[in-house]
PDB file of C-alpha atoms in Angstrom:
ATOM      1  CA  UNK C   1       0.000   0.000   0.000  1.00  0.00           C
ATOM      2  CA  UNK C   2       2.733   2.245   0.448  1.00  0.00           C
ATOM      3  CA  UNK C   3       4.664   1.482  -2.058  1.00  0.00           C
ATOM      4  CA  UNK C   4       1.739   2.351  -4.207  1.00  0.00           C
ATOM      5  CA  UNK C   5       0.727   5.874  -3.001  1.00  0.00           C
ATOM      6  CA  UNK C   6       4.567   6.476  -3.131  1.00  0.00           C
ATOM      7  CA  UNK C   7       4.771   5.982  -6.892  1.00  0.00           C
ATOM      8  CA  UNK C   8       1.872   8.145  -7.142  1.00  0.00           C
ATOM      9  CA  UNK C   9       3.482  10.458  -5.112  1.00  0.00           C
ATOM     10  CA  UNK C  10       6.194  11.077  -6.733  1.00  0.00           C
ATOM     11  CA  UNK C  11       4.967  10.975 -10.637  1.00  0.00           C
ATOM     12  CA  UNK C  12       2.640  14.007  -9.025  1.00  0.00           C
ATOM     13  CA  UNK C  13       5.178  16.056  -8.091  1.00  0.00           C
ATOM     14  CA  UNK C  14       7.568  15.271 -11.156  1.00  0.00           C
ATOM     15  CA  UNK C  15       5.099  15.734 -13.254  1.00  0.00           C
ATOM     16  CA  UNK C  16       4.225  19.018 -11.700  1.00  0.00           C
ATOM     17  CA  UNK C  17       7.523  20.175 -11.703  1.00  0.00           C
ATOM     18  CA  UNK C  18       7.864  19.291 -15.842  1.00  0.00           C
ATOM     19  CA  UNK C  19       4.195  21.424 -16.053  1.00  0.00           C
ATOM     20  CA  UNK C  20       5.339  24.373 -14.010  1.00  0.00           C
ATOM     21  CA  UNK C  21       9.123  25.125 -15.009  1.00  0.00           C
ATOM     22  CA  UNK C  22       9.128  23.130 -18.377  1.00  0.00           C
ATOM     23  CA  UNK C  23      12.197  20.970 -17.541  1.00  0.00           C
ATOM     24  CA  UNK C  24      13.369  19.150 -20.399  1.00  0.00           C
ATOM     25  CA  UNK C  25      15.410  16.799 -18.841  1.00  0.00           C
ATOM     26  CA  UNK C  26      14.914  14.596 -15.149  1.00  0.00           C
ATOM     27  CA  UNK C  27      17.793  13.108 -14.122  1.00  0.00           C
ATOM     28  CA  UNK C  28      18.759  10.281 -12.607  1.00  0.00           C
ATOM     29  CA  UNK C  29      19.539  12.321  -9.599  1.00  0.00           C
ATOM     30  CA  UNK C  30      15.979  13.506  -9.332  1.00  0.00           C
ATOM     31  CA  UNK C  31      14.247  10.254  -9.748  1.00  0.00           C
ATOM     32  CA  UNK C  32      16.862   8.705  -6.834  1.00  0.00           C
ATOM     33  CA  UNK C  33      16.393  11.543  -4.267  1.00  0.00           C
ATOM     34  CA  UNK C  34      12.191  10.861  -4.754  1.00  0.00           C
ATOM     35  CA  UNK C  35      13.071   7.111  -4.460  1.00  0.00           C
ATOM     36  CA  UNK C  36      15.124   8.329  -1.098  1.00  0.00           C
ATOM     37  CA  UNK C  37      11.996  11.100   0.180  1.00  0.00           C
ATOM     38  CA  UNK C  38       9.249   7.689  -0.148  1.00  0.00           C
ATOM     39  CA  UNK C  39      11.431   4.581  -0.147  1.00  0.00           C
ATOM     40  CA  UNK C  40      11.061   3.073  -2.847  1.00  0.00           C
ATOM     41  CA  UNK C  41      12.817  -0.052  -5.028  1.00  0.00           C
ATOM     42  CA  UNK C  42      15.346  -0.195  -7.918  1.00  0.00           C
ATOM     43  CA  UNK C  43      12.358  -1.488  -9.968  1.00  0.00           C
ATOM     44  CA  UNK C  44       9.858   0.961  -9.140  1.00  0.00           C
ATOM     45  CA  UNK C  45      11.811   4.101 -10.112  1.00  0.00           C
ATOM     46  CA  UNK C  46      12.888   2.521 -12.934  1.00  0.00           C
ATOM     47  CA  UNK C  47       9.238   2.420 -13.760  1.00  0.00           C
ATOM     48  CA  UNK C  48       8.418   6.124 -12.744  1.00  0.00           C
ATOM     49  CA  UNK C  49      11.709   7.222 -15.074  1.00  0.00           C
ATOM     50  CA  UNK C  50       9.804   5.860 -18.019  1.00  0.00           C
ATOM     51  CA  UNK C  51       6.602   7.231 -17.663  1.00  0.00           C
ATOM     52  CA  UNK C  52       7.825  10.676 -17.040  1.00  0.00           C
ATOM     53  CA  UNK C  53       9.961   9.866 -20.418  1.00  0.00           C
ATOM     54  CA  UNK C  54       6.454   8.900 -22.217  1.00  0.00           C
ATOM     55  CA  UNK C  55       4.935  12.110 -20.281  1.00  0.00           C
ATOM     56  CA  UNK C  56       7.489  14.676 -21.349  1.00  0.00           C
ATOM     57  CA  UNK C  57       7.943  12.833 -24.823  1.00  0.00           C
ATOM     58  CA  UNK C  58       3.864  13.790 -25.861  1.00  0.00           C
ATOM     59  CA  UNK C  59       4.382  16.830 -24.329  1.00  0.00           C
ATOM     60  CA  UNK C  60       7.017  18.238 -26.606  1.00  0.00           C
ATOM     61  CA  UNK C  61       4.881  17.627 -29.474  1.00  0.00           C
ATOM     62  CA  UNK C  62       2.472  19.717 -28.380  1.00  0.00           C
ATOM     63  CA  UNK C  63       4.844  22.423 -27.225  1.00  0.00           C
ATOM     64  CA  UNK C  64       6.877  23.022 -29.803  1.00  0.00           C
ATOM     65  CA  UNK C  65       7.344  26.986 -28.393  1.00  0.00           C
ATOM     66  CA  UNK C  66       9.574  25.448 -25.213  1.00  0.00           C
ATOM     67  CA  UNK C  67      12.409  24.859 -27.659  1.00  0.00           C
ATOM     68  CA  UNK C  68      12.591  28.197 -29.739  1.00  0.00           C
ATOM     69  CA  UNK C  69      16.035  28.579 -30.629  1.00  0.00           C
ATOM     70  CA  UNK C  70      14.975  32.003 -33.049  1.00  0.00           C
ATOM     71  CA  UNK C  71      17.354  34.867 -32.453  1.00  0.00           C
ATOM     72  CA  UNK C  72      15.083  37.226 -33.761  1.00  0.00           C
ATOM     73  CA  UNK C  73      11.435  38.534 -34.221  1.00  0.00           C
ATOM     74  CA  UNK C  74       9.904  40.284 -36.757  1.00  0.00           C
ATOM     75  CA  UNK C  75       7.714  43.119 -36.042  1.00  0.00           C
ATOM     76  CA  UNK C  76       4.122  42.877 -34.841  1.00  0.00           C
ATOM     77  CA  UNK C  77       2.906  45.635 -37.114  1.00  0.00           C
ATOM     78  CA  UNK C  78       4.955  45.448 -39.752  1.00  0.00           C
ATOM     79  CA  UNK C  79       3.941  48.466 -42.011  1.00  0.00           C
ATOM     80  CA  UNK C  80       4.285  50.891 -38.950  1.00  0.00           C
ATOM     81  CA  UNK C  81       5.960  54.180 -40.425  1.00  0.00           C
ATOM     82  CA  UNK C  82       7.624  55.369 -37.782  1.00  0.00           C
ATOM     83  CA  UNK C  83       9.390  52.337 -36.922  1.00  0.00           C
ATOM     84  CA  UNK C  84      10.427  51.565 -40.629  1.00  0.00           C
ATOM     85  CA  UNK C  85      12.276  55.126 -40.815  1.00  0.00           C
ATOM     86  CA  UNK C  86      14.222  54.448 -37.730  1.00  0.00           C
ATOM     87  CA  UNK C  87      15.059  50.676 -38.830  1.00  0.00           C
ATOM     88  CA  UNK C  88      15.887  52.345 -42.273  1.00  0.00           C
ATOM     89  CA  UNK C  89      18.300  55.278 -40.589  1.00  0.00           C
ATOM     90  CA  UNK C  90      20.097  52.452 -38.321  1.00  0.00           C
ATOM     91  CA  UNK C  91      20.831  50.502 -41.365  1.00  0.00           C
ATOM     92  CA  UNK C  92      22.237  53.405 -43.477  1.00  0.00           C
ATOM     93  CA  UNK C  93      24.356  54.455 -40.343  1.00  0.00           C
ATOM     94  CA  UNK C  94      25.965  51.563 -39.449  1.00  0.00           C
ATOM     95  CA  UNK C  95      26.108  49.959 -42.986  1.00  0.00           C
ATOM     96  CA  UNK C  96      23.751  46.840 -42.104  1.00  0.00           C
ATOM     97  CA  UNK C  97      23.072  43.894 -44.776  1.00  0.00           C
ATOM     98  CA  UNK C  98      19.373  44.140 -43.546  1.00  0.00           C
ATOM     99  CA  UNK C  99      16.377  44.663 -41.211  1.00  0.00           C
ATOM    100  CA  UNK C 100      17.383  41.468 -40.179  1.00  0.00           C
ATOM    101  CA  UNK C 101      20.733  42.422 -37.981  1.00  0.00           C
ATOM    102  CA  UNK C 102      18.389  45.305 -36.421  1.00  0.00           C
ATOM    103  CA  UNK C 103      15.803  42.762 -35.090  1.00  0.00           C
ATOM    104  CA  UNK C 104      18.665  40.486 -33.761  1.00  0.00           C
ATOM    105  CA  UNK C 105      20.077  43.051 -31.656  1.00  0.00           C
ATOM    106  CA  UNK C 106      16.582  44.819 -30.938  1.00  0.00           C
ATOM    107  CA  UNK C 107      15.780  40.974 -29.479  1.00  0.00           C
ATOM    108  CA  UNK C 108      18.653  40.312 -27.440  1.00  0.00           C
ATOM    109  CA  UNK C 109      18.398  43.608 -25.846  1.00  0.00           C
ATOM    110  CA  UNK C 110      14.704  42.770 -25.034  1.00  0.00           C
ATOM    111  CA  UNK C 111      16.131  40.133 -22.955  1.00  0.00           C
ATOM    112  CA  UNK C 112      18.793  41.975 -21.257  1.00  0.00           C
ATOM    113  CA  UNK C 113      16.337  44.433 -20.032  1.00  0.00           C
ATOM    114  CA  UNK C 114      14.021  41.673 -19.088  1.00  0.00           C
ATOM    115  CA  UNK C 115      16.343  40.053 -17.016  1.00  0.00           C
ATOM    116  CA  UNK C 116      16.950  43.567 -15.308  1.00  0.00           C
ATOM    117  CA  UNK C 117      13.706  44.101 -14.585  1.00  0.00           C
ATOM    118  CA  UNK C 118      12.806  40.860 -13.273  1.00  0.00           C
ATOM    119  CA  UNK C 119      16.498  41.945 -10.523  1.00  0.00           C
ATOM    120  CA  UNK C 120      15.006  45.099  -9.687  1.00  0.00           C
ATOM    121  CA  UNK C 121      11.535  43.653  -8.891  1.00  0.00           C
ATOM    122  CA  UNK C 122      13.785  41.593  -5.746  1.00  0.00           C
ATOM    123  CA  UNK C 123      15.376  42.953  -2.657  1.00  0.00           C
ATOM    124  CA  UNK C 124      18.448  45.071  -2.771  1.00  0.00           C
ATOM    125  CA  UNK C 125      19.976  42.713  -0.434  1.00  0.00           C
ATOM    126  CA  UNK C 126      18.671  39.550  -2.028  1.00  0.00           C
ATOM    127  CA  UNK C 127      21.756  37.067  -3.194  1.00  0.00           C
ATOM    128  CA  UNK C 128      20.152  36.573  -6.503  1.00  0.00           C
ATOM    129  CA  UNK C 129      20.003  40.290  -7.786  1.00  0.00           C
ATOM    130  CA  UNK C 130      23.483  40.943  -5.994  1.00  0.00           C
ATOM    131  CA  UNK C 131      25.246  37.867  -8.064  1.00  0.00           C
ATOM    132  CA  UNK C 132      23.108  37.971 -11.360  1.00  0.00           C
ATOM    133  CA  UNK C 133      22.924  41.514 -11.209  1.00  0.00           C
ATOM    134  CA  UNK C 134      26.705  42.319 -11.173  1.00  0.00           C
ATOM    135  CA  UNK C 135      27.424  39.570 -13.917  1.00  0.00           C
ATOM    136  CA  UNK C 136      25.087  41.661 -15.865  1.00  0.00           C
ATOM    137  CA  UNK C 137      26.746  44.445 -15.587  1.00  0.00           C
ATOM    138  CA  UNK C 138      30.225  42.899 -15.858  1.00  0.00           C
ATOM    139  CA  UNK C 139      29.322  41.592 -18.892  1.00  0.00           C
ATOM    140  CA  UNK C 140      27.909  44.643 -20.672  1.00  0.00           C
ATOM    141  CA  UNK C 141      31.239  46.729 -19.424  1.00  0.00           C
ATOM    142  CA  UNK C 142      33.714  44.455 -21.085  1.00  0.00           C
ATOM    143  CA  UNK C 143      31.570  44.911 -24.148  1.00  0.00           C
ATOM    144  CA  UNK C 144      31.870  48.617 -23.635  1.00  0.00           C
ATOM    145  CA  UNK C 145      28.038  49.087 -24.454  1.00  0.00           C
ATOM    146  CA  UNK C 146      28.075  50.710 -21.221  1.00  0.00           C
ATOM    147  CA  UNK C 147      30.533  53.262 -19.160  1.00  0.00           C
ATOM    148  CA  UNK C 148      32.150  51.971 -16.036  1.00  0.00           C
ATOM    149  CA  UNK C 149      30.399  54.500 -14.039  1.00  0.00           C
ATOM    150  CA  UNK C 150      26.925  53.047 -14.601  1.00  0.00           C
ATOM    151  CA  UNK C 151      27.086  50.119 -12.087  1.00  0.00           C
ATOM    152  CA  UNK C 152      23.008  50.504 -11.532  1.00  0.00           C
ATOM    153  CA  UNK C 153      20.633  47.908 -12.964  1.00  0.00           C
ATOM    154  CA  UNK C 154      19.160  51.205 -13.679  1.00  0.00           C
ATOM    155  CA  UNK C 155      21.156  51.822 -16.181  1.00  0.00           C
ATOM    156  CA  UNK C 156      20.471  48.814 -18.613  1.00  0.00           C
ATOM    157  CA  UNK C 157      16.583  49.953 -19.022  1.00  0.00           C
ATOM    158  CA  UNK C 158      18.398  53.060 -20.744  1.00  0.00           C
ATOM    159  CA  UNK C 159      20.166  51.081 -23.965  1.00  0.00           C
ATOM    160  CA  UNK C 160      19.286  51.631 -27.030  1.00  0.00           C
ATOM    161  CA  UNK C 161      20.018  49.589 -30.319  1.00  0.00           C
ATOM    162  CA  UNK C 162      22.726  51.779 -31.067  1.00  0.00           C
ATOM    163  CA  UNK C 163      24.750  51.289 -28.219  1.00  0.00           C
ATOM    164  CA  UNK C 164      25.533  47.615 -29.548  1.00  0.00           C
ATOM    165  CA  UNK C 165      25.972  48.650 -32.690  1.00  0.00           C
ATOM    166  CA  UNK C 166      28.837  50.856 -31.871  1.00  0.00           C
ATOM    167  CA  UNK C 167      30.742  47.677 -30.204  1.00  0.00           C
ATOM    168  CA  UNK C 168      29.922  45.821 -34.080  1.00  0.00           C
ATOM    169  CA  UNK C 169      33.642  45.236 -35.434  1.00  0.00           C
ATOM    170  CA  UNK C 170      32.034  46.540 -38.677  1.00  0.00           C
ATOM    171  CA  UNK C 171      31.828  49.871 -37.043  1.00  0.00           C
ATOM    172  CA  UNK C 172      35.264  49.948 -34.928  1.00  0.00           C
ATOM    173  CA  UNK C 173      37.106  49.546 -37.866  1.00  0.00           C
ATOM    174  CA  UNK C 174      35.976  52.278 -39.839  1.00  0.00           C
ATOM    175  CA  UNK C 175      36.261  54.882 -36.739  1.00  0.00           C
ATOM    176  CA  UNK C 176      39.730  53.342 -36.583  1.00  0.00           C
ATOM    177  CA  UNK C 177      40.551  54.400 -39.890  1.00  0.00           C
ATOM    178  CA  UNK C 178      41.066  50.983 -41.102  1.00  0.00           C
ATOM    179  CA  UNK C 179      38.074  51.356 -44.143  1.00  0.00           C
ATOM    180  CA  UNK C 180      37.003  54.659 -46.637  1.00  0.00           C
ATOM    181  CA  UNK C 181      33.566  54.261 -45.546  1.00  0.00           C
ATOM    182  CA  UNK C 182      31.216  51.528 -43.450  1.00  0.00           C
ATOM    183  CA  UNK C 183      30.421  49.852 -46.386  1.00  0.00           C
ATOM    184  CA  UNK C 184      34.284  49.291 -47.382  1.00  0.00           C
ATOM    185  CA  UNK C 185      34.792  48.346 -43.568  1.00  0.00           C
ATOM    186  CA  UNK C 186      32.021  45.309 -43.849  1.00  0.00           C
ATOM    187  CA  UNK C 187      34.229  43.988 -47.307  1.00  0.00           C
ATOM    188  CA  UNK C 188      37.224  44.142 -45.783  1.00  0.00           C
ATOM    189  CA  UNK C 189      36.584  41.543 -42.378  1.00  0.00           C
ATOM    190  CA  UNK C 190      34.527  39.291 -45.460  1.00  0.00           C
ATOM    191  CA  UNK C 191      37.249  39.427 -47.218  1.00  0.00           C
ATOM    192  CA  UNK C 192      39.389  38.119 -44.304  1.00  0.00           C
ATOM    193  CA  UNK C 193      41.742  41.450 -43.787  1.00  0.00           C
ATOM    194  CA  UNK C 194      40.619  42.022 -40.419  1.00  0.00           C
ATOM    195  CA  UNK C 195      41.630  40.318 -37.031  1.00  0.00           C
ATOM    196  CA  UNK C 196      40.996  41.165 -33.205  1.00  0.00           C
ATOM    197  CA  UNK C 197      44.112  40.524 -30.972  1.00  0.00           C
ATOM    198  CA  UNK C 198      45.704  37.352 -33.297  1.00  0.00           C
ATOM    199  CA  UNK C 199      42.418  35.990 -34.194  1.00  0.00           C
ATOM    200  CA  UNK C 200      40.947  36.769 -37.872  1.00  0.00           C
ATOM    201  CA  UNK C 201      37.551  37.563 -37.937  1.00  0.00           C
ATOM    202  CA  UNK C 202      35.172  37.547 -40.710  1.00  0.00           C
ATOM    203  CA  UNK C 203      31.763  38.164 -39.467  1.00  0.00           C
ATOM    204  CA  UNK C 204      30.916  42.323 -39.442  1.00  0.00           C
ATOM    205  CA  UNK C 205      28.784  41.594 -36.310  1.00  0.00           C
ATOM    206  CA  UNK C 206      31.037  40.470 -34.113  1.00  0.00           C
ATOM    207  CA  UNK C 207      31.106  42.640 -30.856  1.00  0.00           C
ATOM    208  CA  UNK C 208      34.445  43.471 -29.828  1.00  0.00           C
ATOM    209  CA  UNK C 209      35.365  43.875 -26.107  1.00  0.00           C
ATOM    210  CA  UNK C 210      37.229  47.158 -24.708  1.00  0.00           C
ATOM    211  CA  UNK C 211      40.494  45.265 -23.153  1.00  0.00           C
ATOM    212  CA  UNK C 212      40.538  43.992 -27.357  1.00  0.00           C
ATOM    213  CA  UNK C 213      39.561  47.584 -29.401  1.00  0.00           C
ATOM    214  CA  UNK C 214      43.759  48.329 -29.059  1.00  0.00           C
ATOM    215  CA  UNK C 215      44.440  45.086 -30.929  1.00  0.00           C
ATOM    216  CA  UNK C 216      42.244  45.495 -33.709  1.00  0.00           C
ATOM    217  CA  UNK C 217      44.584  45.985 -36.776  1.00  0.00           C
ATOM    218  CA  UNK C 218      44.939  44.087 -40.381  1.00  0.00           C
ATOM    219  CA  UNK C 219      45.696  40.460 -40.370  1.00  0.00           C
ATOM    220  CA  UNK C 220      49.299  39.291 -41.082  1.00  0.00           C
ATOM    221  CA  UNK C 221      47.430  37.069 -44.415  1.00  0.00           C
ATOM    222  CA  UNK C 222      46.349  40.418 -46.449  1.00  0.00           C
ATOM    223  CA  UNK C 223      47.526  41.114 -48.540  1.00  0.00           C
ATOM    224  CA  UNK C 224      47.036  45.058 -47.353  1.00  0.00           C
ATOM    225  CA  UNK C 225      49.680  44.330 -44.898  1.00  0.00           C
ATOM    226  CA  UNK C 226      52.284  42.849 -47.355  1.00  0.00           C
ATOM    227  CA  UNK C 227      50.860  38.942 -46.989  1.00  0.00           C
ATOM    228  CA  UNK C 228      50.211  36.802 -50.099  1.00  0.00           C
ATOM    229  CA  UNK C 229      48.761  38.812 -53.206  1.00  0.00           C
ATOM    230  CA  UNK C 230      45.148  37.553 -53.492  1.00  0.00           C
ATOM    231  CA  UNK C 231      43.715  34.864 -56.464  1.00  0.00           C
ATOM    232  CA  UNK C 232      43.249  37.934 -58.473  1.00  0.00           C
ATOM    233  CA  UNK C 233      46.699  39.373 -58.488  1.00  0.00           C
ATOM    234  CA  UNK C 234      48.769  36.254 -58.601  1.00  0.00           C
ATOM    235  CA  UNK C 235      46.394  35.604 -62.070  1.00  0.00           C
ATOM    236  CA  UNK C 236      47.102  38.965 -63.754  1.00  0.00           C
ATOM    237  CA  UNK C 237      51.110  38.462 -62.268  1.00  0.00           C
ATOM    238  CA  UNK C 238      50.949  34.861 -64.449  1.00  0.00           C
ATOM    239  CA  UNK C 239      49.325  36.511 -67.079  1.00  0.00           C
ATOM    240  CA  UNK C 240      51.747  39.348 -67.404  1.00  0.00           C
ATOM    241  CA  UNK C 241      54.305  37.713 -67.260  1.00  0.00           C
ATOM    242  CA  UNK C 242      53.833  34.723 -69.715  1.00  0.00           C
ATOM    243  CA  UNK C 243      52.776  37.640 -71.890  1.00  0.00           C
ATOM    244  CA  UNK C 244      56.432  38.801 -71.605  1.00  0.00           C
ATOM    245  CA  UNK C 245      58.130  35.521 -72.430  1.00  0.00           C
ATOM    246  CA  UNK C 246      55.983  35.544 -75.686  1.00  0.00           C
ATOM    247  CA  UNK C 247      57.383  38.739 -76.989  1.00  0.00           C
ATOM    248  CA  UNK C 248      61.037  37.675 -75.958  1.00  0.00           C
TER     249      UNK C 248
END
């Protein structure tokens, strides 16, 4: 008798616990601590581990949304003036591809500032907002999207878009004076002439920390700084010059 209103027990509580929090995987940890809490056997849990694989298994079909791995979102209203200008003006600024790279950063900064709120809404002295609230902040000031002054959660509710896209490689490299324009800046790192510290980096972007802005220069491989002569050159070089041997 015990044995059975343990198993049913424990599948309640699992089971709540994949309803409430949406855990995608139970352990074998879990399932031995619940055979600890209402003693039961080897066989038993062995029993409860497969339902709760059947349970979760059905589940996921039916909630497809619990594994979004999207990294962006397109706009609710999509023919909203207002917000097509100022997705327009970003991309002509900061010499984007498309809308595209604005949503991606408009989406990840969604989350930043809902992970801020959701600190603030706990105690100052709570452990949580003290711990997750200075990695926060730790992170964004090694990206240099914000001063080391602003050590407030505060602070994060403030960014804009534009404050990541001044960290974008894309953009460092033409304020460095590495490109003629934004535009030449984005051919150059796909074109493989750029690297950050003595990595090369090829992907416009790519957000560069502060401690790594001093080592952003050309990469030893361009050409531009006296590597190999690219697949371009080397054929009008073989052309030339078997042009030269027919006229001797």
């Amino acid at each position: 008798m015990s044995s059975n209103v343990g198993n049913t027990l424990s599948c309640h509580i699992i089971d709540s616990m994949l309803r409430e929090s949406n855990i995608i995987e139970i352990r074998d940890k879990t399932i031995k601590n619940q055979c600890q809490i209402y003693e039961l056997s080897i066989n038993e849990t062995s029993i409860i581990h497969h339902s709760l694989f059947y349970i979760y298994s059905s589940s996921s079909k039916n909630n497809n949304h619990i594994l979004d791995s999207k990294t962006s979102h397109t706009p609710r209203r999509p023919f909203e003036k207002e917000r097509i200008d100022a997705e327009l003006k970003v991309v002509g600024e900061f010499g984007l591809k498309n809308k595209n790279e604005v949503w991606r950063v408009q989406y990840a900064l969604a989350k930043i500032r809902k992970a801020a709120r959701e600190l603030l809404v706990l105690d100052e002295k709570d452990p949580k907002r003290i711990f997750e609230g200075s990695a926060l902040l730790r992170r964004l000031h090694k990206l240099g999207v914000m001063e080391e002054s602003k050590n407030k959660l505060d602070y994060i509710l403030n960014l804009k878009v534009q404050d990541f896209m001044e960290r974008r490689l894309q953009t460092l490299v033409f304020k460095n004076g590495l490109a003629k324009s934004i535009h030449h800046a984005r051919v150059l790192i796909k074109g493989r002439h750029i690297r950050v510290g003595k990595q090369l980096v090829n992907v416009p972007s790519f957000l560069v920390r502060v401690e790594s802005q001093k080592h952003l220069g050309l990469a030893s491989t361009s050409p531009l700084a006296g590597g190999r002569p690219g697949r371009r050159a080397r054929k009008m070089a073989k052309n030339n010059s078997s042009k030269g041997e027919e006229e001797n």
